[in-house]
Coordinates of C-alpha atoms in Angstrom, one line a residue:
Chain A
M1 CA -0.4 -0.2 -0.1
N2 CA 1.1 3.5 -0.7
K3 CA 3.1 5.1 2.1
G4 CA 0.9 8.6 2.1
A5 CA -2.7 6.4 1.7
L6 CA -1.5 4.9 4.2
I7 CA -0.9 7.8 6.4
F8 CA -3.7 9.4 5.6
M9 CA -6.2 6.5 6.6
L10 CA -4.8 5.7 9.8
C11 CA -5.1 9.4 10.6
A12 CA -8.6 9.4 9.5
W13 CA -9.1 5.9 11.5
A14 CA -7.3 7.9 14.3
V15 CA -9.5 10.6 14.3
V16 CA -13.0 9.4 14.3
L17 CA -11.5 5.8 16.7
G18 CA -10.2 8.0 19.0
I19 CA -13.2 10.3 19.3
L20 CA -15.2 7.4 19.8
V21 CA -13.4 5.6 22.2
W22 CA -12.9 8.9 24.4
S23 CA -16.7 10.4 24.0
F24 CA -18.0 6.1 25.3
A25 CA -15.1 6.6 28.3
K26 CA -15.9 9.2 29.1
L27 CA -20.1 8.7 29.4
L28 CA -19.4 5.4 30.7
R29 CA -17.5 7.4 33.5
L30 CA -20.6 9.7 34.6
P31 CA -22.7 9.0 37.5
P32 CA -26.0 7.2 37.0
P33 CA -28.9 10.0 35.5
G34 CA -30.5 12.2 37.8
N35 CA -27.1 13.1 39.3
D36 CA -26.2 16.8 39.0
H37 CA -22.8 16.1 36.7
T38 CA -22.9 19.7 35.2
P39 CA -19.7 21.6 34.4
P40 CA -19.7 24.8 36.2
P41 CA -20.3 27.8 33.1
D42 CA -17.9 29.6 31.5
S43 CA -18.2 32.9 30.5
G44 CA -16.6 32.7 26.9
P45 CA -13.2 33.9 25.8
Chain B
M1 CA -51.7 15.6 26.4
T2 CA -49.7 16.7 28.5
E3 CA -49.0 13.1 30.4
E4 CA -45.6 12.0 31.6
R5 CA -43.5 11.1 28.4
A6 CA -41.4 8.1 27.9
R7 CA -37.9 7.6 29.0
W8 CA -34.8 6.0 27.9
G9 CA -33.7 3.1 29.7
S10 CA -29.9 3.6 29.7
R11 CA -27.4 5.9 28.5
V12 CA -25.8 3.6 25.9
G13 CA -29.0 2.1 24.9
L14 CA -29.8 5.9 23.7
I15 CA -26.2 6.7 22.4
L16 CA -26.9 3.0 20.8
A17 CA -30.4 4.3 19.5
M18 CA -29.4 7.6 18.3
A19 CA -26.6 5.9 16.3
G20 CA -29.0 3.0 15.2
N21 CA -30.6 6.2 13.6
A22 CA -27.6 7.5 11.8
V23 CA -26.1 4.0 10.4
G24 CA -28.4 3.4 8.0
L25 CA -27.8 1.4 4.1
G26 CA -26.0 5.1 3.4
N27 CA -22.8 4.2 5.7
F28 CA -22.6 0.9 3.4
L29 CA -23.8 1.8 -0.1
R30 CA -24.0 5.7 -0.6
F31 CA -20.8 6.5 1.2
P32 CA -18.8 3.8 -1.1
V33 CA -20.3 5.1 -4.0
Q34 CA -19.8 8.9 -3.6
A35 CA -16.4 8.4 -2.6
T36 CA -15.8 6.4 -5.7
E37 CA -17.8 8.6 -8.1
N38 CA -15.8 11.6 -6.6
G39 CA -12.4 11.1 -6.8
G40 CA -11.5 8.8 -3.7
G41 CA -8.9 10.4 -1.5
T42 CA -10.5 13.8 -2.9
F43 CA -13.5 13.0 -1.4
M44 CA -12.0 12.4 1.4
I45 CA -10.7 15.7 2.8
P46 CA -13.8 17.7 2.6
Y47 CA -15.6 15.4 3.7
F48 CA -14.0 15.5 7.2
I49 CA -13.9 19.0 7.2
A50 CA -17.6 19.0 6.5
F51 CA -18.1 16.7 9.0
L52 CA -16.3 19.3 11.8
L53 CA -18.3 22.3 10.6
L54 CA -21.4 20.7 9.3
G55 CA -22.2 17.1 10.6
I56 CA -21.3 17.4 14.6
P57 CA -23.0 21.5 15.2
L58 CA -26.0 19.3 13.2
M59 CA -26.1 16.9 15.5
W60 CA -25.9 19.1 18.8
I61 CA -28.6 21.7 17.4
E62 CA -31.1 18.6 16.3
W63 CA -31.0 16.6 19.9
G64 CA -31.5 21.2 21.5
V65 CA -34.9 21.5 19.4
G66 CA -35.8 17.6 20.4
R67 CA -34.9 18.0 24.1
H68 CA -36.2 21.6 24.0
G69 CA -39.2 20.5 22.6
G70 CA -39.8 17.3 24.5
L71 CA -39.9 19.3 27.8
R72 CA -42.3 21.1 26.5
G73 CA -44.4 17.8 25.6
H74 CA -43.7 18.0 22.1
G75 CA -42.6 14.7 20.5
S76 CA -41.9 16.4 16.7
V77 CA -40.9 19.1 14.7
P78 CA -43.9 21.3 14.3
G79 CA -44.4 21.8 18.1
M80 CA -40.7 22.3 18.7
F81 CA -40.6 24.8 16.1
Q82 CA -43.5 26.4 17.9
T83 CA -42.1 26.2 21.1
L84 CA -38.7 27.7 19.4
W85 CA -40.8 30.9 17.9
K86 CA -44.0 31.8 18.6
N87 CA -45.1 32.8 15.4
P88 CA -47.8 30.4 14.1
V89 CA -46.3 29.8 10.9
A90 CA -43.4 28.3 12.7
K91 CA -45.4 24.8 13.0
Y92 CA -46.6 24.5 9.8
M93 CA -42.7 25.0 8.6
G94 CA -42.1 22.2 11.6
V95 CA -44.5 20.0 9.0
L96 CA -41.9 18.7 6.7
G97 CA -40.2 17.2 10.1
L98 CA -43.2 14.8 10.3
F99 CA -43.2 14.5 6.6
M100 CA -40.3 13.7 5.6
P101 CA -39.5 11.0 8.0
L102 CA -42.9 9.1 6.8
V103 CA -42.3 9.4 3.3
V104 CA -38.9 8.4 3.6
L105 CA -40.1 5.2 6.1
I106 CA -42.4 4.5 3.1
Y107 CA -40.2 3.8 0.7
Y108 CA -37.2 2.6 2.8
C109 CA -38.4 0.0 4.1
Y110 CA -39.3 -1.9 0.7
I111 CA -35.3 -1.1 -0.2
E112 CA -34.7 -2.8 3.4
S113 CA -37.3 -5.3 2.6
W114 CA -34.4 -6.5 -0.6
T115 CA -31.6 -6.8 2.0
L116 CA -34.3 -9.4 3.9
A117 CA -34.9 -11.1 0.6
W118 CA -31.2 -11.0 -0.4
T119 CA -30.2 -12.5 3.4
F120 CA -32.8 -15.2 2.2
F121 CA -31.2 -16.1 -1.2
S122 CA -28.2 -16.0 -0.2
I123 CA -28.4 -18.6 2.5
K124 CA -30.7 -20.6 -0.8
G125 CA -27.8 -20.5 -2.7
S126 CA -29.8 -18.3 -5.7
L127 CA -27.0 -16.4 -5.9
H128 CA -24.1 -18.7 -6.0
G129 CA -22.9 -19.1 -9.6
L130 CA -24.7 -15.9 -11.2
S131 CA -22.8 -13.7 -13.8
E132 CA -22.6 -10.1 -13.4
Q133 CA -25.4 -10.3 -16.3
G134 CA -26.9 -13.2 -14.1
M135 CA -27.0 -11.1 -11.1
R136 CA -28.1 -7.9 -12.8
Q137 CA -31.0 -9.4 -14.1
F138 CA -31.9 -11.2 -10.8
L139 CA -32.0 -7.5 -9.2
T140 CA -34.0 -6.2 -11.7
N141 CA -36.6 -9.4 -12.4
Y142 CA -37.5 -8.7 -8.2
Q143 CA -38.0 -4.8 -9.3
D144 CA -39.8 -5.6 -11.8
L145 CA -42.6 -8.4 -10.4
Q146 CA -41.1 -10.5 -13.3
A147 CA -39.4 -13.0 -11.7
P148 CA -41.2 -16.4 -13.0
E149 CA -38.5 -18.8 -10.5
M150 CA -39.4 -17.0 -7.5
G151 CA -42.7 -15.9 -8.1
W152 CA -44.4 -12.5 -8.4
W153 CA -45.5 -12.3 -4.9
V154 CA -42.3 -12.6 -3.3
P155 CA -41.0 -9.0 -3.0
F156 CA -44.5 -8.0 -1.2
A157 CA -44.1 -11.0 1.0
F158 CA -40.6 -9.4 1.8
Y159 CA -41.9 -6.1 2.2
F160 CA -45.0 -7.6 4.4
V161 CA -42.2 -9.0 6.7
T162 CA -40.3 -5.9 6.6
I163 CA -42.8 -3.4 7.9
A164 CA -44.3 -6.3 10.4
V165 CA -40.9 -6.4 12.2
N166 CA -40.3 -2.7 12.0
F167 CA -44.2 -1.1 13.5
G168 CA -43.9 -4.4 15.9
V169 CA -40.4 -2.6 17.1
V170 CA -42.1 0.8 17.2
L171 CA -45.5 -0.8 19.2
K172 CA -43.3 -2.1 22.0
G173 CA -42.2 1.3 22.9
L174 CA -39.7 3.5 23.3
S175 CA -37.2 1.0 26.0
G176 CA -38.9 -2.2 25.1
G177 CA -38.4 -1.9 21.2
I178 CA -36.7 1.0 19.7
E179 CA -33.7 0.8 22.7
K180 CA -33.7 -3.2 22.6
L181 CA -33.5 -3.4 19.0
A182 CA -30.2 -1.4 18.9
K183 CA -29.1 -3.0 21.7
I184 CA -28.5 -6.4 19.6
G185 CA -28.7 -4.8 16.3
M186 CA -26.1 -2.2 16.4
P187 CA -23.3 -4.9 18.1
I188 CA -24.2 -7.4 15.4
L189 CA -24.2 -4.8 12.8
F190 CA -20.7 -3.9 13.9
I191 CA -19.4 -7.6 14.1
F192 CA -21.0 -8.7 10.9
A193 CA -18.9 -6.0 9.4
A194 CA -15.9 -6.2 11.1
I195 CA -15.7 -10.0 9.6
L196 CA -16.1 -9.1 6.3
V197 CA -13.8 -6.0 6.3
V198 CA -11.0 -8.7 7.8
R199 CA -11.7 -11.2 5.0
V200 CA -11.6 -8.7 2.5
L201 CA -8.2 -7.0 3.6
T202 CA -6.5 -10.3 3.6
L203 CA -7.9 -11.2 0.5
H204 CA -4.5 -12.2 -1.8
P205 CA -4.0 -10.1 -5.3
Q206 CA -6.3 -11.3 -7.7
T207 CA -5.8 -11.0 -11.6
V208 CA -8.6 -8.8 -13.4
T209 CA -9.4 -8.3 -16.6
L210 CA -9.1 -4.6 -17.9
A211 CA -11.8 -3.0 -20.3
N212 CA -9.8 -3.4 -23.6
G213 CA -9.6 -6.8 -22.5
T214 CA -6.1 -7.3 -21.3
T215 CA -5.3 -8.8 -17.4
A216 CA -3.6 -7.2 -14.8
T217 CA -3.1 -7.4 -10.9
S218 CA -5.3 -6.0 -8.4
S219 CA -5.7 -6.3 -4.7
P220 CA -7.9 -4.8 -1.6
A221 CA -4.5 -2.1 -0.9
A222 CA -5.2 -0.9 -4.3
G223 CA -8.6 0.0 -2.8
L224 CA -7.6 1.4 0.0
N225 CA -5.0 3.3 -2.3
F226 CA -7.9 4.8 -4.4
M227 CA -10.0 5.4 -0.9
Y228 CA -7.0 7.7 0.7
L229 CA -4.8 9.0 -1.7
P230 CA -6.1 12.7 -2.8
D231 CA -5.8 14.0 -6.2
W232 CA -5.0 17.7 -5.2
A233 CA -6.2 19.1 -8.6
K234 CA -9.6 17.5 -8.4
L235 CA -9.9 19.5 -4.5
K236 CA -10.9 22.6 -6.7
S237 CA -14.1 21.2 -7.8
P238 CA -16.8 22.5 -5.7
S239 CA -18.9 19.1 -6.7
V240 CA -16.8 17.1 -4.7
W241 CA -17.5 19.6 -2.1
L242 CA -20.7 19.3 -2.7
A243 CA -21.1 15.9 -2.6
A244 CA -19.1 15.4 0.9
A245 CA -21.0 17.8 2.3
G246 CA -24.2 16.0 1.1
Q247 CA -22.9 12.7 2.6
I248 CA -22.3 13.8 5.7
F249 CA -25.9 15.4 6.0
F250 CA -27.4 12.0 4.3
T251 CA -25.0 9.5 7.0
L252 CA -25.7 11.6 10.2
S253 CA -29.4 11.7 9.6
V254 CA -29.7 15.1 10.2
G255 CA -32.9 17.4 8.8
M256 CA -34.6 14.7 8.9
G257 CA -36.9 14.9 12.1
S258 CA -36.3 11.9 14.0
L259 CA -33.0 12.6 15.8
Q260 CA -34.9 15.2 17.3
A261 CA -37.8 12.8 18.2
Y262 CA -35.8 10.6 19.9
A263 CA -34.1 13.0 22.1
S264 CA -37.4 14.4 23.5
Y265 CA -37.6 11.9 25.5
L266 CA -34.0 13.4 27.5
R267 CA -34.2 15.0 30.9
K268 CA -33.3 18.9 31.1
E269 CA -30.5 17.3 33.5
D270 CA -29.3 14.3 31.0
D271 CA -26.2 14.8 28.8
L272 CA -26.3 15.9 25.5
T273 CA -23.1 17.7 24.2
L274 CA -20.8 14.1 24.4
S275 CA -23.3 12.3 23.5
G276 CA -24.3 13.8 20.6
I277 CA -20.6 13.4 19.5
A278 CA -20.1 10.0 21.1
T279 CA -23.0 8.9 18.1
A280 CA -21.5 11.2 15.2
A281 CA -18.4 9.4 16.1
T282 CA -20.1 5.8 15.9
N283 CA -21.4 6.3 13.0
E284 CA -18.2 7.6 11.1
T285 CA -16.7 4.5 12.7
A286 CA -19.2 2.3 11.1
E287 CA -19.4 4.9 7.3
V288 CA -15.0 5.3 7.5
V289 CA -13.4 2.1 9.1
L290 CA -16.2 0.1 8.4
G291 CA -18.1 1.4 5.4
G292 CA -15.0 2.1 3.9
S293 CA -12.9 -0.9 4.1
L294 CA -15.4 -3.1 2.6
A295 CA -16.8 -2.3 -0.4
I296 CA -14.6 -0.5 -2.9
P297 CA -11.6 -2.2 -1.6
A298 CA -13.3 -5.9 -2.4
V299 CA -14.6 -4.5 -5.4
V300 CA -11.2 -2.7 -6.6
A301 CA -9.4 -6.6 -5.7
F302 CA -11.8 -7.9 -8.4
F303 CA -12.2 -5.4 -11.0
G304 CA -9.8 -3.0 -11.0
V305 CA -9.9 0.7 -10.2
A306 CA -11.5 1.4 -13.5
G307 CA -14.0 -1.4 -12.1
A308 CA -14.8 0.1 -9.2
V309 CA -16.1 3.3 -10.6
A310 CA -17.9 2.5 -13.3
I311 CA -19.7 0.0 -11.2
A312 CA -20.0 2.9 -8.5
K313 CA -21.5 5.0 -11.7
G314 CA -24.2 2.3 -11.4
G315 CA -25.6 3.4 -8.6
A316 CA -25.9 2.7 -4.9
Y317 CA -28.3 -0.6 -5.8
D318 CA -25.8 -1.6 -8.2
L319 CA -23.1 -2.2 -5.9
G320 CA -24.5 -4.2 -2.9
F321 CA -27.0 -6.1 -4.8
V322 CA -25.0 -6.8 -7.9
A323 CA -21.0 -6.4 -7.3
M324 CA -21.0 -7.3 -3.7
P325 CA -22.9 -10.8 -4.3
L326 CA -20.5 -10.9 -7.4
V327 CA -17.5 -10.4 -5.5
F328 CA -19.1 -13.2 -2.4
N329 CA -18.9 -16.4 -5.4
K330 CA -15.6 -15.3 -6.3
L331 CA -14.2 -15.4 -2.5
P332 CA -11.5 -18.7 -2.0
G333 CA -14.2 -22.0 -0.4
G334 CA -16.9 -22.2 -2.4
A335 CA -20.2 -22.1 -1.7
L336 CA -20.1 -22.0 1.8
I337 CA -18.0 -18.8 2.5
A338 CA -20.3 -16.9 -0.6
M339 CA -23.7 -17.8 1.3
A340 CA -22.1 -16.9 5.1
A341 CA -20.4 -13.3 3.3
G342 CA -23.3 -13.4 1.7
V343 CA -25.8 -13.4 5.1
M344 CA -23.3 -11.0 6.8
W345 CA -23.3 -8.4 4.2
F346 CA -27.3 -8.6 3.3
G347 CA -27.9 -9.2 7.3
L348 CA -25.6 -6.3 8.5
L349 CA -27.8 -4.0 5.5
F350 CA -30.7 -5.1 7.2
F351 CA -29.9 -4.2 10.8
A352 CA -28.4 -0.5 9.6
G353 CA -32.2 -0.5 7.5
I354 CA -34.6 -1.5 10.8
T355 CA -32.3 0.8 13.2
S356 CA -32.9 3.5 11.1
S357 CA -36.6 3.1 10.0
V358 CA -37.9 2.6 13.1
S359 CA -36.9 6.3 14.2
M360 CA -38.4 7.4 10.9
A361 CA -41.6 5.9 12.7
T362 CA -41.4 7.8 15.7
P363 CA -42.5 11.5 14.8
T364 CA -45.9 10.4 13.5
T365 CA -46.8 8.0 16.1
S366 CA -45.6 10.7 18.5
F367 CA -47.4 13.4 16.8
L368 CA -51.4 11.2 17.0
Q369 CA -50.2 10.7 20.6
E370 CA -49.4 13.7 21.5
N371 CA -52.2 15.7 19.8
F372 CA -55.1 13.1 19.3
G373 CA -55.1 11.5 21.8
F374 CA -54.2 8.0 20.6
T375 CA -52.9 5.4 22.0
R376 CA -49.8 4.1 21.5
K377 CA -51.2 0.9 19.0
K378 CA -53.9 2.7 17.7
S379 CA -51.2 5.5 16.5
V380 CA -48.5 2.5 14.8
L381 CA -51.6 1.0 13.8
A382 CA -52.7 3.6 11.9
V383 CA -49.0 4.6 10.4
A384 CA -48.6 1.2 9.2
G385 CA -52.0 1.2 7.5
V386 CA -50.7 4.8 5.7
A387 CA -47.0 3.5 5.3
V388 CA -48.3 0.0 3.9
A389 CA -51.1 1.4 2.0
I390 CA -48.8 3.9 0.1
G391 CA -45.6 1.8 0.2
L392 CA -47.1 -0.5 -2.5
L393 CA -47.2 2.4 -5.0
H394 CA -43.5 1.8 -4.8
I395 CA -43.3 -1.8 -5.4
F396 CA -46.1 -1.8 -8.5
F397 CA -44.4 1.5 -9.6
Y398 CA -40.6 0.8 -9.0
Q399 CA -39.7 0.6 -12.7
W400 CA -41.2 4.0 -13.6
G401 CA -38.9 6.0 -11.0
F402 CA -41.8 6.6 -8.5
L403 CA -39.5 5.9 -6.0
S404 CA -36.9 7.9 -7.1
E405 CA -39.4 11.4 -7.1
W406 CA -39.7 10.4 -3.3
D407 CA -35.8 9.7 -2.7
Y408 CA -34.8 12.8 -4.4
W409 CA -37.5 15.7 -3.3
A410 CA -37.9 14.4 0.2
G411 CA -34.6 11.7 0.9
T412 CA -32.7 14.6 -0.3
F413 CA -33.9 18.1 -1.2
G414 CA -36.1 18.2 1.5
L415 CA -33.5 17.5 3.9
V416 CA -31.1 20.6 3.8
I417 CA -34.1 23.1 3.7
L418 CA -35.4 21.4 7.1
A419 CA -31.9 21.8 8.8
M420 CA -31.5 25.3 7.6
M421 CA -34.8 26.4 9.2
E422 CA -33.9 24.5 12.3
T423 CA -30.8 26.1 13.0
V424 CA -32.0 29.4 12.0
L425 CA -34.6 28.6 14.5
F426 CA -32.7 27.2 17.7
V427 CA -29.1 29.2 16.8
W428 CA -30.6 32.5 16.0
V429 CA -34.1 32.9 17.3
L430 CA -33.3 31.0 20.3
G431 CA -29.8 31.9 20.6
P432 CA -28.2 35.5 20.2
N433 CA -28.8 37.9 17.4
P434 CA -26.5 37.2 14.3
W435 CA -25.2 40.7 14.2
R436 CA -24.4 41.0 17.2
W437 CA -20.7 39.5 18.0
R438 CA -20.5 40.7 21.3
Q439 CA -23.8 38.3 22.2
V440 CA -22.4 35.1 20.6
W441 CA -20.1 35.1 23.1
S442 CA -22.0 36.4 26.2
A443 CA -22.7 33.8 29.1
D444 CA -26.5 34.7 28.1
N445 CA -26.3 33.0 24.9
R446 CA -29.3 30.7 25.4
M447 CA -28.6 28.7 22.9
W448 CA -25.0 27.6 24.5
N449 CA -26.4 27.6 27.8
E450 CA -29.1 25.2 26.7
L451 CA -27.0 22.7 25.0
H452 CA -25.5 22.7 28.3
D453 CA -27.9 21.7 30.6
G454 CA -26.8 18.8 32.3
A455 CA -23.9 18.4 29.7
A456 CA -20.9 16.0 30.4
W457 CA -18.6 17.8 28.2
R458 CA -18.4 21.7 27.4
I459 CA -18.4 22.3 23.9
P460 CA -15.3 24.2 22.8
N461 CA -15.9 28.0 22.4
F462 CA -15.0 28.3 18.7
Y463 CA -18.0 25.8 18.2
R464 CA -20.2 29.3 18.9
F465 CA -18.6 31.0 15.7
I466 CA -19.1 28.0 13.7
M467 CA -23.0 26.9 14.6
T468 CA -23.9 30.8 14.8
Y469 CA -22.2 31.6 10.7
I470 CA -20.2 28.5 9.4
T471 CA -23.0 25.9 9.6
P472 CA -25.9 28.2 8.4
L473 CA -23.3 29.5 5.6
F474 CA -22.5 25.8 4.2
L475 CA -26.5 25.0 4.1
V476 CA -27.2 27.9 2.5
V477 CA -24.3 27.4 -0.4
M478 CA -25.4 23.7 0.0
M479 CA -29.7 24.9 -1.3
V480 CA -28.2 27.3 -3.8
A481 CA -26.2 24.7 -5.3
W482 CA -28.4 22.3 -5.0
G483 CA -31.1 24.3 -6.5
Y484 CA -29.4 25.5 -9.2
K485 CA -27.6 22.1 -10.5
D486 CA -30.3 19.6 -9.3
A487 CA -33.7 20.9 -8.3
W488 CA -34.1 22.7 -11.4
P489 CA -32.9 19.5 -13.9
T490 CA -34.8 17.0 -11.6
L491 CA -38.0 19.2 -11.8
M492 CA -37.9 19.5 -15.2
M493 CA -37.2 15.8 -16.0
H494 CA -34.0 16.4 -17.7
G495 CA -32.6 12.8 -19.0
I496 CA -35.7 11.0 -17.9
P497 CA -37.4 8.6 -20.5
A498 CA -40.5 10.1 -21.4
D499 CA -42.3 6.6 -20.7
E500 CA -41.7 7.9 -16.8
H501 CA -43.0 11.5 -17.0
V502 CA -46.4 10.4 -15.9
T503 CA -45.9 7.9 -12.7
R504 CA -43.2 10.7 -12.3
W505 CA -45.9 13.5 -11.4
W506 CA -48.0 11.2 -9.7
S507 CA -45.3 10.3 -7.9
R508 CA -45.3 14.0 -7.3
G509 CA -48.6 14.2 -6.6
V510 CA -49.2 12.0 -4.0
M511 CA -46.2 13.6 -1.9
L512 CA -48.0 16.9 -2.1
L513 CA -51.0 14.8 -0.6
I514 CA -49.6 13.6 2.1
L515 CA -47.8 16.9 2.9
A516 CA -51.5 18.3 2.3
G517 CA -52.9 15.8 4.8
L518 CA -49.7 16.7 7.4
M519 CA -50.1 20.3 7.5
L520 CA -54.3 19.8 7.7
L521 CA -54.0 17.6 10.9
T522 CA -51.5 19.9 12.3
R523 CA -54.5 22.6 11.8
I524 CA -56.7 20.7 13.2
A525 CA -53.8 19.2 16.2
W526 CA -53.6 22.9 17.1
R527 CA -56.9 24.3 17.1
R528 CA -57.8 21.1 19.3
R529 CA -55.0 22.8 21.5
E530 CA -56.6 25.8 21.6
A531 CA -59.8 24.8 22.4
Q532 CA -58.4 23.2 25.6
G533 CA -57.2 25.7 27.0
E534 CA -53.3 24.8 26.3
E535 CA -51.3 27.4 24.7
A536 CA -51.2 28.1 21.6
A537 CA -48.0 26.7 20.9

């Protein structure tokens, strides 16, 4: 497989799988529904 | 009308149901076709940009619109729009959010029934040993109801089974039916797809016959090269950007009305930001990692790049129902492997389809329950009755383009219109005045604050800018470009054989009748609300 194509493919997969794993890991660590887990509001830049 | 609304049973169930809604036939059929037609690697760059600037923001907007309406007792878009904008016109604009899921549901179930039928034919061995010509004829015979070897009634039988399964799931309710289906169907889909990807990517190089009669060696790696090697010169082509943005739209099921219906069952304290992005990531994994490593590498391995491009030009059905079974017939291992691969391919398409179609039934059933006091059973039976009655027209008149008209006007063009309207209402009407820069960044930005009610993760602040300016701009460009490039020629039936014109006009007439009927129902519903002393919204 072409090296450029391989790097592009691995980057694309890393982005997609990275977001997937990060979001699910964070979601599964949340307390059960009903608990207040709202982070403090920000006030913009 | 204001009784306690159903709730999702678990967070994972909700995300799987939302992802099931998004993951559909498009991930495994439309995506490879679009990528192949638009230069493979060249397509992937605008595709990822559109995902970040259009797909993810729209996903959050739809979850936000849905929860905003759901907390005020509305499970479908007319009521959701009315709660966002008090003008009486808002609910009629929202009728598109009832019309499109219903119309798409009706024809989608028919296509979904093909996947069920092809799973059966794979088991029966009907596809084994067929040539390319034979495989295409098999599909055409089925679509034209002229298949003496299997009986004219077979397409009807598979259609009725598909409808029964779909509405059976919806009848079981949110957590007992839809959530359970997602928890079973999504893992099966991912497992089947992963097995097929491993089998395809481990294929040895094949000798392929090219169009000029010479032979060459091709392999799955050649397919991946095609998918991921950009041709930078082609990146200047607006049509590639438009195709990529369009694919992001379809794949995430935004602009339909069904994500909002699911999100309407969320509570104020439920997370929306992280769940939204988890849903989008699940869909993209199915599409890019699995869908992108399946059909194109497989077809390129056995037909070469030029052959794959030619197959893609024949459309998604040619790829899914003709080319892929041919690939399975060529797999080492004989009839048994061809059967197993066929069952997994069409099985995964069926699960991808059904987890989407049950979501399309939700807005109209919720609408009938909430506004006309229907029980769940009565509303499901009413929608199923309409779907079957009109769906039969698709079976009878498929060969004359009846379905293509619906697919374009409701399943393609209409999505951008609804997405545009909901973005304006949620981001500009509920949220800040887009002309006042400071309001966009203010702590009082209501759109931003609503998205963060119960949030487990704060969306990066630059998305305030993207959602307020870039996403609407992207949508306007898409709407204008499609209007100019596709909608007018499609309306005037340029390039359509003359013998299809009458059926296609009838098809449009039926769509308009459905739209008018839903407008009328919405009018009656709000009159009832007003008569019962509820808010005019």
